[in-house]
Structure formats: structure tokens, C-alpha cells
């Protein structure tokens, strides 16, 4: 990772700076080493997405403050008489030889994440469909059971009414049952041989008395 940055620092205690750094060139070298070390340490704590995200509300937003605090701790600890007042990342780039590999990895990771979301969505859709099918089956089973119960009750009530009605007139009941048997036994080409005095034949011939 190539990190282009700038820093602003001031000499807070000239005597300490001269005593511990000797020259301005040496002070600048020390500041460069401390800032580079702090930037490298803080970059190691971030994901690549956070590094390239320049939004101040992201982890990158607090990065500059963390670097500044880390450098100032080292400056105070070594009594260099210098304070880092500001440090900013201007841009971050990948080395040319690594850029393609990193972006390919990022694309693969995004694809894997998308596939995971799709799989989760399919699983949830299947679960909902399964629950719906089960509920529909239960509703249909209940409805069929209720319908069968109603039909059974209706048939029982009809039979009761028939029995009650026919019980009052047994001759009419016998006539009704005979007519019903004609419907089930005699077709268009049916031939039946019966004695002329058979009650069954008398009704066919129009004699009901």
C-alpha cells in the first residue's frame, strides 16, 4: 500500500529539540520515521474497504487522529520538544504489481457475498412456500371434513324424513321403492319376463290397485 500524506508539526520546546535531535535535518528524519511507523500501524487495523473510503464518517475519518495521537505519544515519551498538530492522508494507492490481484480478490469477495445473500433469499422463499403449502393443505383438509360432515348430516336427515313419511303410508312407500328399482334395472333394451299377476308387472302395465 502506497500512502501519500502530509504533516504539520511545531517546535514546542526548542531546548529539548536541540538537545535530543541536534539538528533540524535530524528532527525532520525522526518525524518522518515516527509518522510512517504510526501510519503503517493504523493501516494494519483497517480493512481495505475502509482504507479506500475517504468519507470522514467512516473508519478513515478517525484514522488521522489516531496517527497523530500515536506520534505525539512517542514524541512526548522521548522528549523531543515537538508536537504533531495535524496529519492527513492525501491518497492511498496499490503498487502496480498488486493492484490487479487485489481488485480481482475484491470482485470475488463481492460475488461471494452476493451469492450468499441470494442463497439466503432462496432459502427464505422456500421456507415461506413450504409453510404456505402446509397451511393450504390443512385448510383444505378441514374444509373437506366439514363438507363431508354436513353431507352426512343432510343424508341422515333426508333418510329420517323419508322413513317418517313412508312409515305413515306403507303402500305408497312400496310403490316408490318399486319405481326406484325400475330406474336401476330396466334400460332401453332390457327384456324382463314376469308372470302377469306379479305386482312388479302390474305396475309396469299401469295397474296400481
Short mmCIF file of N, CA and C in Angstrom, two decimals, residues 60-185:
data_model
loop_
_atom_site.label_atom_id
_atom_site.label_comp_id
_atom_site.label_asym_id
_atom_site.label_seq_id
_atom_site.Cartn_x
_atom_site.Cartn_y
_atom_site.Cartn_z
N UNK A 60 -11.92 5.66 8.18
CA UNK A 60 -10.87 6.52 7.65
C UNK A 60 -10.92 7.90 8.30
N UNK A 61 -12.12 8.34 8.71
CA UNK A 61 -12.26 9.66 9.30
C UNK A 61 -11.48 9.82 10.59
N UNK A 62 -11.43 8.78 11.41
CA UNK A 62 -10.70 8.86 12.68
C UNK A 62 -9.24 8.42 12.53
N UNK A 63 -8.88 7.96 11.34
CA UNK A 63 -7.53 7.46 11.11
C UNK A 63 -6.48 8.54 11.38
N UNK A 64 -6.71 9.75 10.86
CA UNK A 64 -5.73 10.83 11.03
C UNK A 64 -5.50 11.16 12.51
N UNK A 65 -6.58 11.16 13.28
CA UNK A 65 -6.45 11.46 14.70
C UNK A 65 -5.66 10.37 15.42
N UNK A 66 -5.89 9.12 15.05
CA UNK A 66 -5.17 8.01 15.68
C UNK A 66 -3.67 8.09 15.38
N UNK A 67 -3.34 8.41 14.14
CA UNK A 67 -1.93 8.56 13.77
C UNK A 67 -1.30 9.71 14.55
N UNK A 68 -1.99 10.83 14.61
CA UNK A 68 -1.46 12.00 15.32
C UNK A 68 -1.22 11.67 16.80
N UNK A 69 -2.19 11.00 17.43
CA UNK A 69 -2.04 10.67 18.85
C UNK A 69 -0.88 9.71 19.08
N UNK A 70 -0.75 8.74 18.17
CA UNK A 70 0.33 7.76 18.33
C UNK A 70 1.71 8.45 18.21
N UNK A 71 1.84 9.36 17.26
CA UNK A 71 3.11 10.08 17.07
C UNK A 71 3.40 10.98 18.27
N UNK A 72 2.39 11.70 18.74
CA UNK A 72 2.61 12.61 19.87
C UNK A 72 3.00 11.86 21.15
N UNK A 73 2.47 10.66 21.32
CA UNK A 73 2.87 9.85 22.47
C UNK A 73 4.36 9.53 22.40
N UNK A 74 4.83 9.16 21.20
CA UNK A 74 6.26 8.86 21.03
C UNK A 74 7.12 10.10 21.22
N UNK A 75 6.66 11.24 20.71
CA UNK A 75 7.41 12.50 20.86
C UNK A 75 7.53 12.89 22.33
N UNK A 76 6.43 12.74 23.06
CA UNK A 76 6.46 13.11 24.48
C UNK A 76 7.32 12.13 25.27
N UNK A 77 7.23 10.86 24.91
CA UNK A 77 7.99 9.84 25.63
C UNK A 77 9.49 10.07 25.46
N UNK A 78 9.92 10.52 24.29
CA UNK A 78 11.35 10.73 24.02
C UNK A 78 11.80 12.17 24.24
N UNK A 79 10.85 13.02 24.66
CA UNK A 79 11.16 14.41 24.99
C UNK A 79 11.90 15.12 23.85
N UNK A 80 11.25 15.09 22.67
CA UNK A 80 11.85 15.76 21.52
C UNK A 80 11.47 17.24 21.46
N UNK A 81 10.52 17.66 22.29
CA UNK A 81 10.11 19.06 22.28
C UNK A 81 9.32 19.45 21.04
N UNK A 82 8.73 18.48 20.36
CA UNK A 82 7.98 18.71 19.12
C UNK A 82 6.56 18.16 19.31
N UNK A 83 5.58 18.83 18.70
CA UNK A 83 4.18 18.38 18.73
C UNK A 83 3.66 18.29 17.30
N UNK A 84 3.07 17.15 16.97
CA UNK A 84 2.42 16.98 15.67
C UNK A 84 1.01 17.55 15.77
N UNK A 85 0.74 18.62 15.04
CA UNK A 85 -0.58 19.27 15.13
C UNK A 85 -1.59 18.72 14.13
N UNK A 86 -1.12 18.19 13.02
CA UNK A 86 -2.06 17.67 12.02
C UNK A 86 -1.33 16.72 11.09
N UNK A 87 -2.04 15.69 10.66
CA UNK A 87 -1.53 14.76 9.66
C UNK A 87 -2.71 14.32 8.82
N UNK A 88 -2.54 14.29 7.51
CA UNK A 88 -3.63 13.95 6.61
C UNK A 88 -3.16 12.99 5.54
N UNK A 89 -4.04 12.02 5.24
CA UNK A 89 -3.79 11.12 4.11
C UNK A 89 -4.33 11.78 2.85
N UNK A 90 -3.47 12.05 1.89
CA UNK A 90 -3.91 12.67 0.64
C UNK A 90 -4.47 11.63 -0.32
N UNK A 91 -3.82 10.50 -0.41
CA UNK A 91 -4.30 9.43 -1.28
C UNK A 91 -3.63 8.13 -0.90
N UNK A 92 -4.30 7.04 -1.22
CA UNK A 92 -3.74 5.71 -0.99
C UNK A 92 -3.83 4.94 -2.30
N UNK A 93 -2.74 4.31 -2.68
CA UNK A 93 -2.70 3.54 -3.92
C UNK A 93 -2.03 2.20 -3.66
N UNK A 94 -2.35 1.27 -4.55
CA UNK A 94 -1.69 -0.02 -4.52
C UNK A 94 -0.50 -0.01 -5.46
N UNK A 95 0.54 -0.73 -5.12
CA UNK A 95 1.64 -0.90 -6.09
C UNK A 95 1.09 -1.51 -7.37
N UNK A 96 1.63 -1.12 -8.51
CA UNK A 96 1.11 -1.55 -9.79
C UNK A 96 1.02 -3.07 -9.90
N UNK A 97 2.04 -3.75 -9.34
CA UNK A 97 2.06 -5.21 -9.47
C UNK A 97 1.00 -5.89 -8.62
N UNK A 98 0.49 -5.19 -7.59
CA UNK A 98 -0.51 -5.80 -6.70
C UNK A 98 -1.93 -5.34 -7.00
N UNK A 99 -2.07 -4.27 -7.75
CA UNK A 99 -3.39 -3.65 -7.93
C UNK A 99 -4.39 -4.61 -8.57
N UNK A 100 -3.98 -5.27 -9.65
CA UNK A 100 -4.90 -6.16 -10.35
C UNK A 100 -5.33 -7.33 -9.47
N UNK A 101 -4.37 -7.90 -8.74
CA UNK A 101 -4.69 -9.04 -7.88
C UNK A 101 -5.65 -8.63 -6.77
N UNK A 102 -5.43 -7.47 -6.18
CA UNK A 102 -6.29 -7.01 -5.09
C UNK A 102 -7.70 -6.75 -5.59
N UNK A 103 -7.83 -6.09 -6.73
CA UNK A 103 -9.15 -5.80 -7.26
C UNK A 103 -9.88 -7.08 -7.67
N UNK A 104 -9.14 -8.05 -8.19
CA UNK A 104 -9.75 -9.33 -8.53
C UNK A 104 -10.28 -10.02 -7.28
N UNK A 105 -9.50 -9.94 -6.20
CA UNK A 105 -9.95 -10.52 -4.94
C UNK A 105 -11.19 -9.81 -4.41
N UNK A 106 -11.21 -8.48 -4.55
CA UNK A 106 -12.38 -7.72 -4.10
C UNK A 106 -13.63 -8.12 -4.89
N UNK A 107 -13.47 -8.28 -6.21
CA UNK A 107 -14.60 -8.69 -7.04
C UNK A 107 -15.10 -10.07 -6.62
N UNK A 108 -14.16 -10.98 -6.35
CA UNK A 108 -14.54 -12.33 -5.93
C UNK A 108 -15.27 -12.30 -4.59
N UNK A 109 -14.78 -11.47 -3.67
CA UNK A 109 -15.43 -11.36 -2.37
C UNK A 109 -16.84 -10.79 -2.51
N UNK A 110 -16.99 -9.78 -3.37
CA UNK A 110 -18.32 -9.19 -3.59
C UNK A 110 -19.26 -10.23 -4.20
N UNK A 111 -18.73 -10.99 -5.15
CA UNK A 111 -19.55 -12.02 -5.79
C UNK A 111 -19.97 -13.08 -4.77
N UNK A 112 -19.04 -13.48 -3.91
CA UNK A 112 -19.36 -14.49 -2.89
C UNK A 112 -20.42 -13.96 -1.93
N UNK A 113 -20.28 -12.68 -1.55
CA UNK A 113 -21.27 -12.08 -0.65
C UNK A 113 -22.64 -12.02 -1.31
N UNK A 114 -22.66 -11.63 -2.59
CA UNK A 114 -23.94 -11.57 -3.32
C UNK A 114 -24.58 -12.95 -3.41
N UNK A 115 -23.76 -13.98 -3.68
CA UNK A 115 -24.28 -15.33 -3.77
C UNK A 115 -24.84 -15.80 -2.43
N UNK A 116 -24.18 -15.40 -1.35
CA UNK A 116 -24.66 -15.76 -0.02
C UNK A 116 -26.02 -15.14 0.25
N UNK A 117 -26.16 -13.86 -0.11
CA UNK A 117 -27.46 -13.20 0.07
C UNK A 117 -28.54 -13.86 -0.78
N UNK A 118 -28.17 -14.22 -2.03
CA UNK A 118 -29.14 -14.88 -2.90
C UNK A 118 -29.56 -16.23 -2.32
N UNK A 119 -28.59 -16.98 -1.79
CA UNK A 119 -28.89 -18.28 -1.20
C UNK A 119 -29.80 -18.13 0.00
N UNK A 120 -29.51 -17.13 0.83
CA UNK A 120 -30.37 -16.88 1.98
C UNK A 120 -31.78 -16.50 1.55
N UNK A 121 -31.87 -15.69 0.47
CA UNK A 121 -33.19 -15.31 -0.04
C UNK A 121 -33.95 -16.51 -0.57
N UNK A 122 -33.25 -17.40 -1.31
CA UNK A 122 -33.90 -18.60 -1.83
C UNK A 122 -34.38 -19.50 -0.70
N UNK A 123 -33.55 -19.64 0.32
CA UNK A 123 -33.93 -20.49 1.46
C UNK A 123 -35.16 -19.93 2.16
N UNK A 124 -35.19 -18.61 2.33
CA UNK A 124 -36.35 -17.98 2.98
C UNK A 124 -37.60 -18.13 2.13
N UNK A 125 -37.45 -17.96 0.80
CA UNK A 125 -38.59 -18.13 -0.09
C UNK A 125 -39.12 -19.56 -0.04
N UNK A 126 -38.22 -20.54 -0.02
CA UNK A 126 -38.64 -21.94 0.07
C UNK A 126 -39.34 -22.22 1.38
N UNK A 127 -38.84 -21.62 2.46
CA UNK A 127 -39.47 -21.83 3.77
C UNK A 127 -40.89 -21.26 3.77
N UNK A 128 -41.04 -20.05 3.21
CA UNK A 128 -42.36 -19.43 3.16
C UNK A 128 -43.31 -20.26 2.30
N UNK A 129 -42.81 -20.73 1.13
CA UNK A 129 -43.64 -21.54 0.25
C UNK A 129 -44.06 -22.83 0.92
N UNK A 130 -43.13 -23.46 1.65
CA UNK A 130 -43.43 -24.71 2.35
C UNK A 130 -44.50 -24.48 3.41
N UNK A 131 -44.36 -23.40 4.17
CA UNK A 131 -45.35 -23.08 5.20
C UNK A 131 -46.72 -22.81 4.58
N UNK A 132 -46.71 -22.08 3.45
CA UNK A 132 -47.97 -21.77 2.77
C UNK A 132 -48.65 -23.04 2.27
N UNK A 133 -47.87 -23.93 1.64
CA UNK A 133 -48.42 -25.19 1.15
C UNK A 133 -49.02 -26.01 2.29
N UNK A 134 -48.32 -26.05 3.41
CA UNK A 134 -48.83 -26.81 4.55
C UNK A 134 -50.13 -26.21 5.08
N UNK A 135 -50.17 -24.88 5.16
CA UNK A 135 -51.38 -24.22 5.65
C UNK A 135 -52.55 -24.46 4.71
N UNK A 136 -52.28 -24.39 3.38
CA UNK A 136 -53.35 -24.64 2.40
C UNK A 136 -53.86 -26.07 2.53
N UNK A 137 -52.94 -27.03 2.69
CA UNK A 137 -53.35 -28.42 2.85
C UNK A 137 -54.21 -28.61 4.09
N UNK A 138 -53.81 -27.97 5.19
CA UNK A 138 -54.59 -28.08 6.42
C UNK A 138 -55.97 -27.46 6.26
N UNK A 139 -56.03 -26.30 5.59
CA UNK A 139 -57.32 -25.64 5.39
C UNK A 139 -58.24 -26.49 4.52
N UNK A 140 -57.68 -27.05 3.42
CA UNK A 140 -58.49 -27.89 2.54
C UNK A 140 -58.97 -29.15 3.26
N UNK A 141 -58.10 -29.74 4.07
CA UNK A 141 -58.49 -30.94 4.81
C UNK A 141 -59.63 -30.63 5.77
N UNK A 142 -59.52 -29.50 6.46
CA UNK A 142 -60.57 -29.11 7.40
C UNK A 142 -61.88 -28.83 6.66
N UNK A 143 -61.77 -28.13 5.52
CA UNK A 143 -62.96 -27.81 4.73
C UNK A 143 -63.63 -29.08 4.21
N UNK A 144 -62.83 -30.03 3.72
CA UNK A 144 -63.39 -31.29 3.22
C UNK A 144 -64.06 -32.08 4.33
N UNK A 145 -63.42 -32.09 5.50
CA UNK A 145 -64.01 -32.80 6.64
C UNK A 145 -65.34 -32.17 7.03
N UNK A 146 -65.37 -30.83 7.06
CA UNK A 146 -66.62 -30.14 7.40
C UNK A 146 -67.69 -30.42 6.35
N UNK A 147 -67.28 -30.40 5.07
CA UNK A 147 -68.25 -30.65 3.99
C UNK A 147 -68.80 -32.07 4.08
N UNK A 148 -67.93 -33.05 4.33
CA UNK A 148 -68.39 -34.43 4.46
C UNK A 148 -69.33 -34.59 5.65
N UNK A 149 -69.02 -33.88 6.72
CA UNK A 149 -69.88 -33.95 7.89
C UNK A 149 -71.27 -33.37 7.59
N UNK A 150 -71.27 -32.24 6.86
CA UNK A 150 -72.54 -31.61 6.51
C UNK A 150 -73.35 -32.50 5.57
N UNK A 151 -72.67 -33.10 4.57
CA UNK A 151 -73.35 -34.00 3.64
C UNK A 151 -73.91 -35.21 4.39
N UNK A 152 -73.10 -35.75 5.29
CA UNK A 152 -73.58 -36.90 6.07
C UNK A 152 -74.80 -36.55 6.91
N UNK A 153 -74.75 -35.38 7.53
CA UNK A 153 -75.90 -34.96 8.33
C UNK A 153 -77.13 -34.75 7.45
N UNK A 154 -76.90 -34.17 6.23
CA UNK A 154 -78.02 -33.96 5.32
C UNK A 154 -78.63 -35.27 4.86
N UNK A 155 -77.78 -36.23 4.52
CA UNK A 155 -78.29 -37.53 4.08
C UNK A 155 -79.03 -38.24 5.20
N UNK A 156 -78.49 -38.12 6.41
CA UNK A 156 -79.16 -38.75 7.55
C UNK A 156 -80.52 -38.11 7.80
N UNK A 157 -80.57 -36.79 7.68
CA UNK A 157 -81.84 -36.09 7.89
C UNK A 157 -82.84 -36.45 6.79
N UNK A 158 -82.35 -36.55 5.54
CA UNK A 158 -83.24 -36.93 4.44
C UNK A 158 -83.79 -38.34 4.66
N UNK A 159 -82.92 -39.26 5.07
CA UNK A 159 -83.37 -40.63 5.33
C UNK A 159 -84.40 -40.66 6.45
N UNK A 160 -84.18 -39.84 7.46
CA UNK A 160 -85.14 -39.79 8.58
C UNK A 160 -86.50 -39.30 8.10
N UNK A 161 -86.45 -38.26 7.25
CA UNK A 161 -87.71 -37.71 6.74
C UNK A 161 -88.42 -38.73 5.85
N UNK A 162 -87.64 -39.41 4.97
CA UNK A 162 -88.23 -40.43 4.12
C UNK A 162 -88.88 -41.53 4.96
N UNK A 163 -88.14 -42.02 5.93
CA UNK A 163 -88.65 -43.11 6.76
C UNK A 163 -89.91 -42.67 7.52
N UNK A 164 -89.85 -41.44 8.00
CA UNK A 164 -91.01 -40.94 8.76
C UNK A 164 -92.23 -40.80 7.85
N UNK A 165 -91.98 -40.30 6.62
CA UNK A 165 -93.09 -40.09 5.68
C UNK A 165 -93.64 -41.42 5.18
N UNK A 166 -92.73 -42.31 4.77
CA UNK A 166 -93.18 -43.59 4.23
C UNK A 166 -93.79 -44.48 5.30
N UNK A 167 -93.39 -44.27 6.55
CA UNK A 167 -93.97 -45.07 7.63
C UNK A 167 -95.45 -44.79 7.81
N UNK A 168 -95.87 -43.62 7.38
CA UNK A 168 -97.28 -43.27 7.51
C UNK A 168 -98.13 -43.89 6.40
N UNK A 169 -97.49 -44.23 5.25
CA UNK A 169 -98.22 -44.81 4.12
C UNK A 169 -97.36 -45.89 3.50
N UNK A 170 -97.49 -47.11 3.99
CA UNK A 170 -96.62 -48.21 3.55
C UNK A 170 -96.86 -48.58 2.10
N UNK A 171 -98.10 -48.46 1.62
CA UNK A 171 -98.37 -48.81 0.23
C UNK A 171 -97.66 -47.84 -0.72
N UNK A 172 -97.72 -46.56 -0.38
CA UNK A 172 -97.02 -45.57 -1.21
C UNK A 172 -95.51 -45.82 -1.17
N UNK A 173 -95.00 -46.21 0.01
CA UNK A 173 -93.57 -46.48 0.13
C UNK A 173 -93.17 -47.64 -0.77
N UNK A 174 -94.01 -48.72 -0.81
CA UNK A 174 -93.71 -49.86 -1.67
C UNK A 174 -93.72 -49.45 -3.14
N UNK A 175 -94.70 -48.60 -3.51
CA UNK A 175 -94.77 -48.12 -4.88
C UNK A 175 -93.53 -47.29 -5.23
N UNK A 176 -93.12 -46.44 -4.33
CA UNK A 176 -91.96 -45.58 -4.56
C UNK A 176 -90.70 -46.41 -4.73
N UNK A 177 -90.51 -47.43 -3.89
CA UNK A 177 -89.33 -48.29 -3.98
C UNK A 177 -89.34 -49.09 -5.28
N UNK A 178 -90.55 -49.51 -5.72
CA UNK A 178 -90.65 -50.26 -6.97
C UNK A 178 -90.26 -49.38 -8.15
N UNK A 179 -90.74 -48.15 -8.15
CA UNK A 179 -90.38 -47.23 -9.23
C UNK A 179 -88.88 -46.94 -9.24
N UNK A 180 -88.29 -46.84 -8.07
CA UNK A 180 -86.84 -46.64 -7.99
C UNK A 180 -86.10 -47.81 -8.61
N UNK A 181 -86.60 -49.04 -8.37
CA UNK A 181 -85.93 -50.22 -8.91
C UNK A 181 -86.02 -50.27 -10.43
N UNK A 182 -87.14 -49.73 -11.00
CA UNK A 182 -87.24 -49.67 -12.45
C UNK A 182 -86.09 -48.85 -13.04
N UNK A 183 -85.78 -47.75 -12.39
CA UNK A 183 -84.74 -46.85 -12.90
C UNK A 183 -83.38 -47.53 -12.92
N UNK A 184 -83.14 -48.41 -11.98
CA UNK A 184 -81.82 -49.03 -11.86
C UNK A 184 -81.71 -50.36 -12.61
N UNK A 185 -82.84 -51.01 -12.92
CA UNK A 185 -82.75 -52.35 -13.52
C UNK A 185 -83.24 -52.40 -14.97
#
